[in-house]
């Protein structure tokens, strides 16, 4: 259990808080990770007229199976939560009330979680400072997207930096809180056999996919004008790429990890001009069918009157220019309304240089190491073995599954893990401002190129694996997306 804390969720009755933060905190309470003396304040523009327990039941109905809610724990949890009416652009009585509540604290840390649009980050941090709520025990958690491009991200970082030190600033990327991502670090840096093989000498290429079956319903205000590049590539996909590609840090502490990730971002080959046209695919879903049911296209989902240029799918072939990765392509891909929801990293090794089975015509598949992040955590190694009982030259591919989950107790969801890390002041799974800015530098070039060319995204049918061009990105390199072929 972590020490008693106070958590203020700005935008506390909003989407992120209802869908992710409150369910995660409740799960943490039920699992005994959070003390009942901790307090959770939800800021809202208007007061709440429903009793907290009743409101929480409604909130959890959408996210937590009914069997996961029990009458006693929800009552106890409701006692820890309070809605505070608060405007985020001007100080006044409401801020004095919050200040008074927080001054009664018995906690060792106060975490301000900004689950609000980035346009409100500066005024909120400035008010927190004006009311003395940025002391050394205070931390601020910034939810993505951090800006809309390099310039706005730098402005936010500079503004927040006036009121909170870098050691108090926690830029969240919830993908870093996923269990399998922790495992990737453990696996890479605690096993000599992986590290020895982890380079251009033995690896042919790496694929990182985050596929979603959902569309963008209900997120009109946010998604239109943001698109998959800003929503998923700038943060989640590039962070996963950093963890796969980084050099072993001297220690697994925040500074060491973040320094190594930054070096990867700095080594990404900049994509410009024709290189973008050849190596980046951008597309938007049209009407189609999901799990046997007809679904609308993007523009109809958002009830747009004009056609939109916002992409819901991106595939990229990227390179990291350093000794370890010279010549190894990293294929990144993300999209909405794809046939299923999964996220995985596939490390594909090189083919054997020579086959000692001249009579075997079935081919020898290259080894593949698969790190599945969701829907379930899963590590698997695909390798060739002799076909049982058959002649020695008959081969087949098998999958060796590593039981990484074992029975090692309660698993923390990503948001709970990261909130508890923020309470403890541990920044290892949070993103440094330099990383955010370097990631923007790389994606900005691509977005600016698209804007200059005024190019509309390609189209793909909902329920398919994206446009033909994404398939072609691989095929022309004589490769294929693992999940569409072998990994089903
Ligand atoms: C969020 C994006 O950061 O991540 C969403 O804004 C996306 O568009 C979500 O759906 C995916 O997260 P997860 O954990 O469900 O894969």
Coordinates of C-alpha atoms and ligand atoms in Angstrom, one line a residue:
X1 CA 0.0 0.0 0.0
X2 CA 1.3 3.5 -0.8
X3 CA 1.3 6.2 1.8
X4 CA -1.8 8.3 2.3
X5 CA -2.2 10.8 -0.5
X6 CA -4.4 13.6 -1.8
X7 CA -5.3 13.5 -5.5
X8 CA -7.0 16.3 -7.3
X9 CA -8.4 15.3 -10.7
X10 CA -8.9 18.5 -12.7
X11 CA -11.7 17.6 -15.2
X12 CA -12.7 15.1 -12.5
X13 CA -16.2 14.5 -13.9
X14 CA -15.0 14.3 -17.5
X15 CA -14.4 11.4 -19.8
X16 CA -10.9 10.3 -18.9
X17 CA -11.7 10.4 -15.2
X18 CA -15.0 8.5 -15.5
X19 CA -13.7 5.9 -18.0
X20 CA -10.1 5.3 -16.7
X21 CA -9.0 7.1 -13.6
X22 CA -11.9 6.5 -11.2
X23 CA -12.3 2.8 -12.1
X24 CA -8.5 2.4 -11.7
X25 CA -8.5 4.0 -8.3
X26 CA -11.5 2.0 -7.1
X27 CA -9.7 -1.2 -8.3
X28 CA -6.7 0.0 -6.3
X29 CA -8.7 0.6 -3.2
X30 CA -10.4 -2.9 -3.4
X31 CA -7.0 -4.5 -4.0
X32 CA -5.7 -2.8 -0.8
X33 CA -3.2 -0.6 -2.6
X34 CA -4.8 2.7 -1.5
X35 CA -5.5 3.7 2.1
X36 CA -9.1 4.8 3.0
X37 CA -7.5 7.9 4.5
X38 CA -6.5 9.1 1.0
X39 CA -8.7 11.7 -0.5
X40 CA -9.7 12.2 -4.1
X41 CA -11.1 15.6 -5.2
X42 CA -12.8 15.9 -8.6
X43 CA -12.9 19.4 -9.9
X44 CA -16.0 20.3 -12.0
X45 CA -17.4 23.5 -13.4
X46 CA -20.7 22.8 -11.6
X47 CA -21.7 21.3 -8.3
X48 CA -22.9 17.7 -8.1
X49 CA -26.5 17.1 -7.2
X50 CA -26.3 13.3 -7.0
X51 CA -25.0 11.5 -3.9
X52 CA -21.4 10.3 -4.6
X53 CA -22.1 6.6 -4.1
X54 CA -25.0 6.7 -6.6
X55 CA -22.9 8.7 -9.1
X56 CA -20.0 6.3 -8.8
X57 CA -22.3 3.3 -9.4
X58 CA -23.4 4.9 -12.6
X59 CA -19.9 5.7 -13.6
X60 CA -18.6 2.2 -12.9
X61 CA -21.6 0.5 -14.6
X62 CA -20.0 1.4 -18.0
X63 CA -16.5 0.1 -17.1
X64 CA -16.6 -2.4 -14.3
X65 CA -18.5 -5.7 -14.4
X66 CA -21.4 -5.6 -11.8
X67 CA -19.7 -8.5 -10.0
X68 CA -16.6 -6.3 -9.5
X69 CA -18.5 -3.8 -7.4
X70 CA -19.4 -4.6 -3.8
X71 CA -21.7 -2.6 -1.6
X72 CA -19.3 -2.1 1.2
X73 CA -16.2 -1.1 -0.7
X74 CA -18.1 1.3 -3.0
X75 CA -19.5 3.1 0.1
X76 CA -16.1 3.3 1.6
X77 CA -14.6 4.5 -1.7
X78 CA -17.4 7.1 -2.1
X79 CA -16.4 8.5 1.3
X80 CA -12.9 9.2 -0.1
X81 CA -14.2 11.1 -3.1
X82 CA -15.6 14.6 -3.3
X83 CA -16.6 16.9 -6.1
X84 CA -15.2 20.5 -5.8
X85 CA -16.7 23.3 -8.0
X86 CA -13.8 25.1 -9.6
X87 CA -13.2 27.4 -12.5
X88 CA -9.8 26.9 -14.1
X89 CA -9.1 30.3 -15.5
X90 CA -9.6 32.6 -12.5
X91 CA -8.9 32.4 -8.8
X92 CA -11.4 33.3 -6.1
X93 CA -13.5 31.7 -3.4
X94 CA -13.6 28.3 -5.0
X95 CA -9.8 28.1 -5.1
X96 CA -9.7 29.3 -1.5
X97 CA -12.0 26.4 -0.6
X98 CA -9.8 23.9 -2.4
X99 CA -6.7 25.4 -0.7
X100 CA -8.4 25.0 2.7
X101 CA -9.3 21.4 2.0
X102 CA -5.8 20.5 0.9
X103 CA -4.3 22.3 4.0
X104 CA -6.1 19.8 6.2
X105 CA -4.0 17.1 4.7
X106 CA -2.5 14.2 6.5
X107 CA -0.9 13.0 3.4
X108 CA 2.8 13.0 2.3
X109 CA 2.0 14.0 -1.3
X110 CA -0.5 15.9 -3.2
X111 CA -1.0 14.9 -6.9
X112 CA -2.7 17.3 -9.3
X113 CA -3.9 15.2 -12.3
X114 CA -4.7 17.5 -15.2
X115 CA -7.3 15.5 -17.2
X116 CA -8.2 18.7 -19.1
X117 CA -7.4 20.1 -22.5
X118 CA -3.8 21.3 -22.8
X119 CA -5.1 24.9 -23.4
X120 CA -6.0 25.0 -19.7
X121 CA -2.7 23.6 -18.4
X122 CA -1.0 27.0 -18.0
X123 CA -3.8 28.8 -16.2
X124 CA -4.4 25.8 -13.9
X125 CA -0.7 25.6 -12.9
X126 CA -0.5 29.3 -12.4
X127 CA -3.5 29.2 -10.1
X128 CA -2.1 26.2 -8.2
X129 CA 1.0 28.3 -7.6
X130 CA -1.0 31.4 -6.7
X131 CA -2.7 29.4 -4.0
X132 CA 0.5 27.8 -2.7
X133 CA -0.5 24.3 -4.0
X134 CA 2.8 23.7 -5.8
X135 CA 5.0 23.0 -2.7
X136 CA 7.7 20.4 -2.6
X137 CA 5.2 17.6 -1.8
X138 CA 3.1 18.5 -4.8
X139 CA 3.2 16.8 -8.2
X140 CA 1.5 17.7 -11.4
X141 CA 0.4 14.9 -13.9
X142 CA -0.1 16.1 -17.5
X143 CA -2.3 13.9 -19.7
X144 CA -1.5 13.7 -23.4
X145 CA -1.7 15.3 -25.9
X146 CA 1.0 17.6 -24.8
X147 CA 0.3 20.3 -27.3
X148 CA -0.5 20.0 -31.0
X149 CA 3.0 20.4 -32.4
X150 CA 6.6 21.2 -31.2
X151 CA 5.9 24.9 -30.7
X152 CA 2.8 24.4 -28.5
X153 CA 4.5 21.6 -26.6
X154 CA 7.5 23.8 -25.9
X155 CA 5.2 26.6 -24.7
X156 CA 3.3 24.3 -22.4
X157 CA 6.5 22.8 -21.0
X158 CA 7.9 26.3 -20.4
X159 CA 4.7 27.5 -18.8
X160 CA 4.3 24.5 -16.5
X161 CA 8.0 24.8 -15.7
X162 CA 7.5 28.2 -14.2
X163 CA 5.4 26.7 -11.4
X164 CA 6.6 23.1 -11.1
X165 CA 10.1 21.8 -11.3
X166 CA 10.9 18.9 -13.8
X167 CA 11.1 16.5 -10.8
X168 CA 7.5 17.5 -9.9
X169 CA 6.2 17.2 -13.5
X170 CA 4.8 13.8 -14.6
X171 CA 3.9 13.6 -18.3
X172 CA 1.8 10.5 -18.5
X173 CA 1.7 8.0 -21.4
X174 CA -0.5 5.2 -20.2
X175 CA 1.2 2.7 -22.5
X176 CA 4.3 2.9 -20.3
X177 CA 2.2 1.6 -17.4
X178 CA 1.1 -1.6 -19.2
X179 CA 2.3 -4.8 -17.6
X180 CA 3.9 -6.2 -20.8
X181 CA 5.9 -3.0 -21.2
X182 CA 7.4 -3.6 -17.8
X183 CA 8.1 -7.1 -18.9
X184 CA 9.9 -5.9 -22.0
X185 CA 12.4 -4.0 -19.8
X186 CA 12.8 -6.9 -17.4
X187 CA 13.3 -9.3 -20.3
X188 CA 15.8 -7.2 -22.2
X189 CA 17.9 -6.2 -19.4
X190 CA 17.9 -9.2 -17.1
X191 CA 18.6 -11.9 -19.6
X192 CA 21.9 -12.0 -21.5
X193 CA 20.5 -14.2 -24.3
X194 CA 18.0 -11.6 -25.5
X195 CA 20.5 -8.7 -25.2
X196 CA 23.1 -10.5 -27.2
X197 CA 20.7 -11.1 -30.1
X198 CA 19.1 -7.6 -30.0
X199 CA 20.8 -5.8 -32.9
X200 CA 21.1 -5.5 -36.7
X201 CA 23.5 -8.5 -36.6
X202 CA 20.6 -10.9 -36.0
X203 CA 17.3 -8.9 -36.3
X204 CA 15.8 -8.5 -39.8
X205 CA 13.1 -6.0 -38.8
X206 CA 10.7 -4.9 -36.0
X207 CA 6.9 -4.4 -36.2
X208 CA 4.9 -2.4 -33.7
X209 CA 1.2 -2.4 -34.1
X210 CA -1.6 -0.8 -32.0
X211 CA -4.9 -1.8 -33.6
X212 CA -8.3 -0.7 -32.3
X213 CA -11.7 -2.0 -33.4
X214 CA -13.5 1.0 -32.1
X215 CA -14.2 4.1 -34.2
X216 CA -14.2 7.7 -32.9
X217 CA -17.8 8.0 -31.7
X218 CA -18.3 10.6 -29.1
X219 CA -14.9 12.2 -29.4
X220 CA -15.7 14.7 -32.2
X221 CA -14.3 17.7 -30.4
X222 CA -11.0 16.0 -29.7
X223 CA -10.3 13.8 -32.7
X224 CA -11.2 16.0 -35.7
X225 CA -8.0 17.9 -36.4
X226 CA -5.9 15.7 -34.1
X227 CA -5.7 12.4 -36.0
X228 CA -3.8 9.2 -35.4
X229 CA -0.4 10.8 -35.9
X230 CA -0.8 13.1 -33.0
X231 CA -3.1 10.9 -30.9
X232 CA -1.1 7.6 -31.2
X233 CA 2.2 7.9 -33.0
X234 CA 3.8 10.9 -31.3
X235 CA 3.4 9.3 -28.0
X236 CA 2.4 5.6 -27.6
X237 CA 4.1 4.2 -30.7
X238 CA 7.3 6.2 -30.4
X239 CA 7.5 5.3 -26.7
X240 CA 7.3 1.6 -27.5
X241 CA 9.9 2.0 -30.2
X242 CA 12.2 3.7 -27.6
X243 CA 11.8 0.9 -25.2
X244 CA 12.5 -1.8 -27.8
X245 CA 15.5 0.1 -29.3
X246 CA 17.2 1.8 -26.4
X247 CA 20.7 0.8 -25.1
X248 CA 20.8 -0.9 -21.7
X249 CA 20.6 1.8 -19.1
X250 CA 23.1 1.7 -16.2
X251 CA 20.2 1.6 -13.8
X252 CA 16.5 1.3 -14.2
X253 CA 15.9 4.7 -12.6
X254 CA 14.1 7.6 -14.2
X255 CA 17.1 9.6 -15.4
X256 CA 18.9 6.6 -16.9
X257 CA 15.9 5.3 -18.7
X258 CA 14.8 8.6 -20.0
X259 CA 18.3 9.5 -21.2
X260 CA 18.5 6.3 -23.2
X261 CA 15.0 6.8 -24.7
X262 CA 15.9 10.3 -25.7
X263 CA 19.0 9.0 -27.6
X264 CA 16.7 6.8 -29.7
X265 CA 14.4 9.7 -30.5
X266 CA 17.4 11.8 -31.5
X267 CA 18.7 8.9 -33.8
X268 CA 15.4 8.5 -35.7
X269 CA 16.1 9.2 -39.4
X270 CA 14.2 12.4 -40.2
X271 CA 11.5 11.7 -42.8
X272 CA 11.2 14.5 -45.4
X273 CA 9.7 15.2 -48.8
X274 CA 9.6 12.1 -51.0
X275 CA 10.8 9.9 -48.2
X276 CA 7.5 10.7 -46.4
X277 CA 5.5 9.8 -49.5
X278 CA 7.3 6.5 -49.8
X279 CA 7.5 5.5 -46.1
X280 CA 4.3 6.8 -44.5
X281 CA 0.8 5.7 -45.2
X282 CA -2.1 7.8 -44.0
X283 CA -5.7 6.8 -44.3
X284 CA -9.3 7.3 -42.9
X285 CA -11.9 4.6 -42.4
X286 CA -15.0 4.6 -44.6
X287 CA -18.2 2.6 -44.0
X288 CA -17.8 -1.1 -43.6
X289 CA -18.7 -4.0 -41.3
X290 CA -17.4 -4.9 -37.9
X291 CA -18.0 -8.3 -36.4
X292 CA -20.8 -8.9 -38.9
X293 CA -22.6 -5.5 -38.4
X294 CA -22.6 -2.5 -40.7
X295 CA -20.8 0.5 -39.3
X296 CA -20.5 4.1 -40.5
X297 CA -17.5 5.8 -41.9
X298 CA -15.4 8.4 -40.0
X299 CA -17.3 11.5 -41.3
X300 CA -20.7 10.0 -40.5
X301 CA -19.5 8.9 -37.1
X302 CA -18.7 12.5 -36.3
X303 CA -21.7 13.9 -38.3
X304 CA -19.4 16.1 -40.3
X305 CA -20.9 18.2 -43.0
X306 CA -17.7 18.6 -45.0
X307 CA -15.2 15.9 -45.9
X308 CA -12.3 15.7 -43.4
X309 CA -8.6 15.2 -43.9
X310 CA -8.1 13.8 -40.5
X311 CA -6.3 10.4 -40.6
X312 CA -7.5 7.4 -38.4
X313 CA -4.7 5.1 -39.7
X314 CA -1.0 5.5 -40.0
X315 CA 1.7 3.1 -41.1
X316 CA 5.4 4.1 -41.1
X317 CA 8.7 2.6 -42.1
X318 CA 11.2 4.2 -39.8
X319 CA 15.0 3.8 -39.2
X320 CA 17.2 4.4 -36.3
X321 CA 20.6 5.6 -37.3
X322 CA 23.0 4.2 -34.9
X323 CA 25.4 1.2 -34.7
X324 CA 22.9 -1.2 -33.1
X325 CA 20.1 -0.6 -35.6
X326 CA 21.7 0.4 -38.9
X327 CA 19.7 -1.1 -41.7
X328 CA 16.9 -2.5 -39.6
X329 CA 13.5 -1.1 -40.5
X330 CA 10.9 -0.4 -37.8
X331 CA 7.4 -0.7 -39.2
X332 CA 4.9 1.2 -37.0
X333 CA 1.2 0.9 -37.5
X334 CA -2.0 2.1 -35.7
X335 CA -5.6 2.5 -36.8
X336 CA -9.2 2.7 -35.7
X337 CA -11.9 0.4 -37.0
X338 CA -9.5 -2.4 -37.7
X339 CA -10.8 -6.0 -37.4
X340 CA -9.7 -6.5 -33.8
X341 CA -8.2 -4.7 -30.8
X342 CA -4.6 -5.7 -30.1
X343 CA -1.2 -4.2 -29.5
X344 CA 2.0 -6.1 -30.1
X345 CA 5.7 -5.9 -30.9
X346 CA 7.2 -8.5 -33.3
X347 CA 10.9 -8.9 -33.4
X348 CA 11.7 -10.8 -36.6
X349 CA 15.1 -12.4 -36.7
X350 CA 17.1 -13.0 -39.9
X351 CA 16.8 -16.2 -41.8
X352 CA 19.4 -18.9 -41.2
X353 CA 22.3 -18.3 -43.6
X354 CA 22.3 -21.9 -44.8
X355 CA 19.8 -24.8 -44.6
X356 CA 21.3 -28.2 -43.7
X357 CA 18.1 -29.9 -44.9
X358 CA 18.5 -29.9 -48.7
X359 CA 15.4 -32.2 -49.1
X360 CA 13.0 -30.0 -47.1
X361 CA 11.0 -27.9 -49.4
X362 CA 8.7 -26.4 -46.8
X363 CA 11.0 -23.5 -46.0
X364 CA 12.5 -22.4 -42.7
X365 CA 10.7 -19.6 -41.1
X366 CA 12.8 -17.0 -39.4
X367 CA 12.5 -16.9 -35.6
X368 CA 10.1 -14.3 -34.2
X369 CA 9.8 -13.0 -30.7
X370 CA 6.3 -11.6 -30.0
X371 CA 5.5 -9.3 -27.2
X372 CA 1.7 -9.0 -26.9
X373 CA 0.6 -6.0 -24.8
X374 CA -3.2 -6.5 -25.2
X375 CA -5.8 -7.7 -25.0
X376 CA -3.7 -10.1 -22.9
X377 CA 0.0 -10.0 -21.8
X378 CA 1.8 -12.6 -23.7
X379 CA 5.3 -13.4 -24.7
X380 CA 6.0 -16.0 -27.4
X381 CA 9.0 -17.3 -29.3
X382 CA 8.4 -18.9 -32.7
X383 CA 11.0 -21.4 -33.8
X384 CA 11.4 -24.3 -36.1
X385 CA 11.5 -27.9 -34.7
X386 CA 11.5 -31.3 -36.2
X387 CA 8.1 -32.8 -37.0
X388 CA 7.4 -35.3 -34.3
X389 CA 7.9 -38.9 -35.5
X390 CA 8.6 -37.8 -39.1
X391 CA 11.9 -37.9 -41.0
X392 CA 14.5 -35.6 -39.6
X393 CA 14.3 -33.2 -42.6
X394 CA 10.6 -32.5 -42.0
X395 CA 10.3 -29.3 -40.1
X396 CA 7.5 -27.3 -38.5
X397 CA 7.1 -24.0 -36.7
X398 CA 6.1 -24.0 -33.1
X399 CA 5.3 -21.3 -30.6
X400 CA 6.9 -21.3 -27.2
X401 CA 4.7 -19.4 -24.8
X402 CA 6.2 -17.8 -21.8
X403 CA 3.9 -17.7 -18.9
X404 CA 4.8 -14.2 -17.7
X405 CA 1.7 -13.6 -15.7
X406 CA 2.1 -16.6 -13.5
X407 CA 0.1 -16.3 -10.3
X408 CA 2.0 -13.4 -8.9
X409 CA -0.9 -11.6 -7.3
X410 CA -3.0 -8.6 -8.3
X411 CA -2.1 -6.8 -11.5
X412 CA -2.3 -3.1 -11.6
X413 CA -3.9 -1.4 -14.6
X414 CA -1.8 1.2 -16.3
X415 CA -3.4 4.2 -14.8
X416 CA -3.4 2.9 -11.3
X417 CA 0.3 2.0 -11.6
X418 CA 1.2 5.4 -12.9
X419 CA -0.9 7.3 -10.4
X420 CA 0.8 5.3 -7.5
X421 CA 4.2 6.0 -9.1
X422 CA 3.4 9.7 -9.1
X423 CA 2.4 9.5 -5.5
X424 CA 5.8 7.9 -4.7
X425 CA 7.5 10.5 -6.9
X426 CA 8.9 7.8 -9.2
X427 CA 9.3 9.2 -12.7
X428 CA 10.8 6.2 -14.5
X429 CA 7.6 5.5 -16.4
X430 CA 6.8 9.1 -17.2
X431 CA 8.1 11.1 -20.2
X432 CA 10.7 13.8 -19.9
X433 CA 10.1 17.1 -21.6
X434 CA 13.0 16.6 -24.0
X435 CA 11.4 13.3 -25.2
X436 CA 8.1 15.0 -25.9
X437 CA 9.8 17.7 -27.8
X438 CA 12.0 15.4 -29.9
X439 CA 9.0 13.2 -30.7
X440 CA 7.1 16.3 -31.9
X441 CA 10.1 17.4 -34.0
X442 CA 9.9 14.0 -35.9
X443 CA 6.2 13.8 -36.4
X444 CA 5.8 17.6 -37.2
X445 CA 7.9 17.2 -40.4
X446 CA 5.4 14.5 -41.6
X447 CA 2.3 16.4 -40.6
X448 CA 3.6 19.6 -42.2
X449 CA 4.4 17.8 -45.4
X450 CA 0.9 16.5 -45.5
X451 CA -0.5 19.9 -44.9
X452 CA 1.7 21.6 -47.5
X453 CA 0.7 19.0 -50.1
X454 CA -3.0 19.4 -49.1
X455 CA -3.2 15.6 -49.5
X456 CA -6.4 13.8 -48.5
X457 CA -5.8 10.6 -46.6
X458 CA -6.4 7.3 -48.4
X459 CA -9.5 5.4 -47.6
X460 CA -10.0 2.0 -46.1
X461 CA -13.2 0.1 -45.3
X462 CA -14.0 -0.2 -41.6
X463 CA -13.3 -3.8 -40.5
X464 CA -10.2 -4.3 -42.7
X465 CA -6.5 -4.0 -42.0
X466 CA -6.2 -0.5 -43.6
X467 CA -5.5 0.6 -47.1
X468 CA -3.6 -1.4 -49.7
X469 CA -0.7 0.9 -49.4
X470 CA 0.0 -0.3 -45.8
X471 CA 0.1 -3.8 -47.0
X472 CA 2.4 -2.7 -49.9
X473 CA 4.8 -0.9 -47.5
X474 CA 5.7 -4.4 -46.3
X475 CA 5.3 -6.4 -49.5
X476 CA 7.6 -4.3 -51.5
X477 CA 10.3 -5.1 -48.9
X478 CA 9.3 -8.8 -49.3
X479 CA 7.9 -8.8 -45.8
X480 CA 4.4 -9.0 -44.3
X481 CA 2.5 -7.8 -41.3
X482 CA 2.8 -10.7 -38.8
X483 CA -0.7 -10.5 -37.4
X484 CA -2.5 -10.7 -40.7
X485 CA -0.7 -13.8 -41.8
X486 CA 0.8 -15.9 -39.1
X487 CA -0.4 -14.4 -35.9
X488 CA -4.2 -14.9 -36.0
Ligands
LIG1 C1 -5.5 7.1 -26.1 C2 -6.0 7.7 -27.4 O1 -4.3 7.7 -25.7 O2 -5.2 5.7 -26.2 C3 -7.2 6.9 -27.9 O3 -6.3 9.0 -27.2 C4 -6.9 5.4 -27.9 O4 -7.6 7.4 -29.1 C5 -6.3 5.0 -26.6 O5 -8.2 4.8 -28.2 C6 -5.9 3.5 -26.7 O6 -5.5 3.0 -25.4 P1 -5.7 1.5 -25.0 O7 -5.0 1.4 -23.7 O8 -7.1 1.2 -24.9 O9 -5.0 0.8 -26.1

